[in-house]
């Protein structure tokens, strides 16, 4: 099998097009903004077109500056969504509903597949959000262990 690596500015608009057409897309994740739940360079996510979105869902969104992020919804106010990476200590992004290209439904970690829409996974995400004040220390421990 040949591996092809494409820059995000080429790959992600095509992923968006496929999701809009109703396709499901699996892609390897770059970056570590979603640690400890998703590890860049190692894990993959399965995305589908976003239909019904809730706080705690992981989404692929195109921000106003043209960047794409795979982050978790932390708040919804009408058509406005606030996003934050699980591995981020501060800083959020906001976007409108039409900027959300897809929703992560599964995370593939080696031979394991995790359904991120299950209530147990959403409870873990909610707990992680509550732990934001000590997230810096937990992430440091996690990075040393893995």
PDB file of C-alpha atoms in Angstrom, residues 41-110:
ATOM      1  CA  UNK A  41       0.297  10.996  13.979  1.00  0.00           C
ATOM      2  CA  UNK A  42      -1.010   7.802  15.539  1.00  0.00           C
ATOM      3  CA  UNK A  43      -4.812   7.843  15.731  1.00  0.00           C
ATOM      4  CA  UNK A  44      -7.416   8.174  12.997  1.00  0.00           C
ATOM      5  CA  UNK A  45     -10.954   9.511  13.139  1.00  0.00           C
ATOM      6  CA  UNK A  46     -14.050   8.470  11.237  1.00  0.00           C
ATOM      7  CA  UNK A  47     -16.096  11.507  10.235  1.00  0.00           C
ATOM      8  CA  UNK A  48     -19.647  11.826   8.977  1.00  0.00           C
ATOM      9  CA  UNK A  49     -21.762  14.782   7.955  1.00  0.00           C
ATOM     10  CA  UNK A  50     -22.835  16.659  11.062  1.00  0.00           C
ATOM     11  CA  UNK A  51     -26.592  16.420  11.500  1.00  0.00           C
ATOM     12  CA  UNK A  52     -27.532  16.927  15.135  1.00  0.00           C
ATOM     13  CA  UNK A  53     -24.789  18.460  17.268  1.00  0.00           C
ATOM     14  CA  UNK A  54     -24.449  18.641  21.024  1.00  0.00           C
ATOM     15  CA  UNK A  55     -21.995  19.963  23.544  1.00  0.00           C
ATOM     16  CA  UNK A  56     -19.232  17.366  23.885  1.00  0.00           C
ATOM     17  CA  UNK A  57     -19.237  16.282  20.234  1.00  0.00           C
ATOM     18  CA  UNK A  58     -15.936  16.327  18.327  1.00  0.00           C
ATOM     19  CA  UNK A  59     -16.243  18.216  15.050  1.00  0.00           C
ATOM     20  CA  UNK A  60     -14.165  19.203  12.048  1.00  0.00           C
ATOM     21  CA  UNK A  61     -14.711  22.931  11.521  1.00  0.00           C
ATOM     22  CA  UNK A  62     -13.345  25.546   9.160  1.00  0.00           C
ATOM     23  CA  UNK A  63     -12.582  28.757  11.014  1.00  0.00           C
ATOM     24  CA  UNK A  64     -12.926  32.263   9.595  1.00  0.00           C
ATOM     25  CA  UNK A  65      -9.158  32.466   9.022  1.00  0.00           C
ATOM     26  CA  UNK A  66      -9.341  29.382   6.767  1.00  0.00           C
ATOM     27  CA  UNK A  67      -7.799  26.917   9.239  1.00  0.00           C
ATOM     28  CA  UNK A  68      -9.487  23.623   9.996  1.00  0.00           C
ATOM     29  CA  UNK A  69      -9.644  22.245  13.527  1.00  0.00           C
ATOM     30  CA  UNK A  70     -10.818  18.959  14.967  1.00  0.00           C
ATOM     31  CA  UNK A  71     -12.026  20.084  18.385  1.00  0.00           C
ATOM     32  CA  UNK A  72     -14.796  19.469  20.862  1.00  0.00           C
ATOM     33  CA  UNK A  73     -17.933  21.614  21.139  1.00  0.00           C
ATOM     34  CA  UNK A  74     -17.910  23.306  24.543  1.00  0.00           C
ATOM     35  CA  UNK A  75     -20.922  25.594  24.086  1.00  0.00           C
ATOM     36  CA  UNK A  76     -23.758  26.220  21.638  1.00  0.00           C
ATOM     37  CA  UNK A  77     -25.591  29.539  21.422  1.00  0.00           C
ATOM     38  CA  UNK A  78     -28.059  29.522  18.560  1.00  0.00           C
ATOM     39  CA  UNK A  79     -26.019  29.113  15.361  1.00  0.00           C
ATOM     40  CA  UNK A  80     -22.719  29.891  17.135  1.00  0.00           C
ATOM     41  CA  UNK A  81     -20.469  27.104  18.420  1.00  0.00           C
ATOM     42  CA  UNK A  82     -17.544  27.411  20.814  1.00  0.00           C
ATOM     43  CA  UNK A  83     -14.806  24.810  20.293  1.00  0.00           C
ATOM     44  CA  UNK A  84     -11.768  23.801  22.333  1.00  0.00           C
ATOM     45  CA  UNK A  85      -9.200  21.067  21.923  1.00  0.00           C
ATOM     46  CA  UNK A  86      -9.023  18.577  24.784  1.00  0.00           C
ATOM     47  CA  UNK A  87      -5.258  19.078  24.928  1.00  0.00           C
ATOM     48  CA  UNK A  88      -5.515  22.864  25.071  1.00  0.00           C
ATOM     49  CA  UNK A  89      -5.123  24.647  28.363  1.00  0.00           C
ATOM     50  CA  UNK A  90      -6.836  27.852  27.284  1.00  0.00           C
ATOM     51  CA  UNK A  91      -8.125  29.459  24.154  1.00  0.00           C
ATOM     52  CA  UNK A  92     -11.242  28.606  22.239  1.00  0.00           C
ATOM     53  CA  UNK A  93     -12.513  29.071  18.707  1.00  0.00           C
ATOM     54  CA  UNK A  94     -15.953  30.126  17.611  1.00  0.00           C
ATOM     55  CA  UNK A  95     -17.689  29.299  14.374  1.00  0.00           C
ATOM     56  CA  UNK A  96     -21.147  29.217  12.920  1.00  0.00           C
ATOM     57  CA  UNK A  97     -23.072  26.007  12.282  1.00  0.00           C
ATOM     58  CA  UNK A  98     -22.451  26.146   8.516  1.00  0.00           C
ATOM     59  CA  UNK A  99     -18.665  26.064   9.173  1.00  0.00           C
ATOM     60  CA  UNK A 100     -18.849  22.615  10.757  1.00  0.00           C
ATOM     61  CA  UNK A 101     -17.915  20.125   8.050  1.00  0.00           C
ATOM     62  CA  UNK A 102     -18.328  16.898   9.979  1.00  0.00           C
ATOM     63  CA  UNK A 103     -18.634  15.075  13.260  1.00  0.00           C
ATOM     64  CA  UNK A 104     -16.214  12.454  14.568  1.00  0.00           C
ATOM     65  CA  UNK A 105     -18.119   9.258  15.269  1.00  0.00           C
ATOM     66  CA  UNK A 106     -15.202   6.921  15.941  1.00  0.00           C
ATOM     67  CA  UNK A 107     -11.558   7.136  16.949  1.00  0.00           C
ATOM     68  CA  UNK A 108      -9.253   4.370  15.746  1.00  0.00           C
ATOM     69  CA  UNK A 109      -6.370   3.691  18.120  1.00  0.00           C
ATOM     70  CA  UNK A 110      -4.343   0.866  16.606  1.00  0.00           C
TER      71      UNK A 110
END
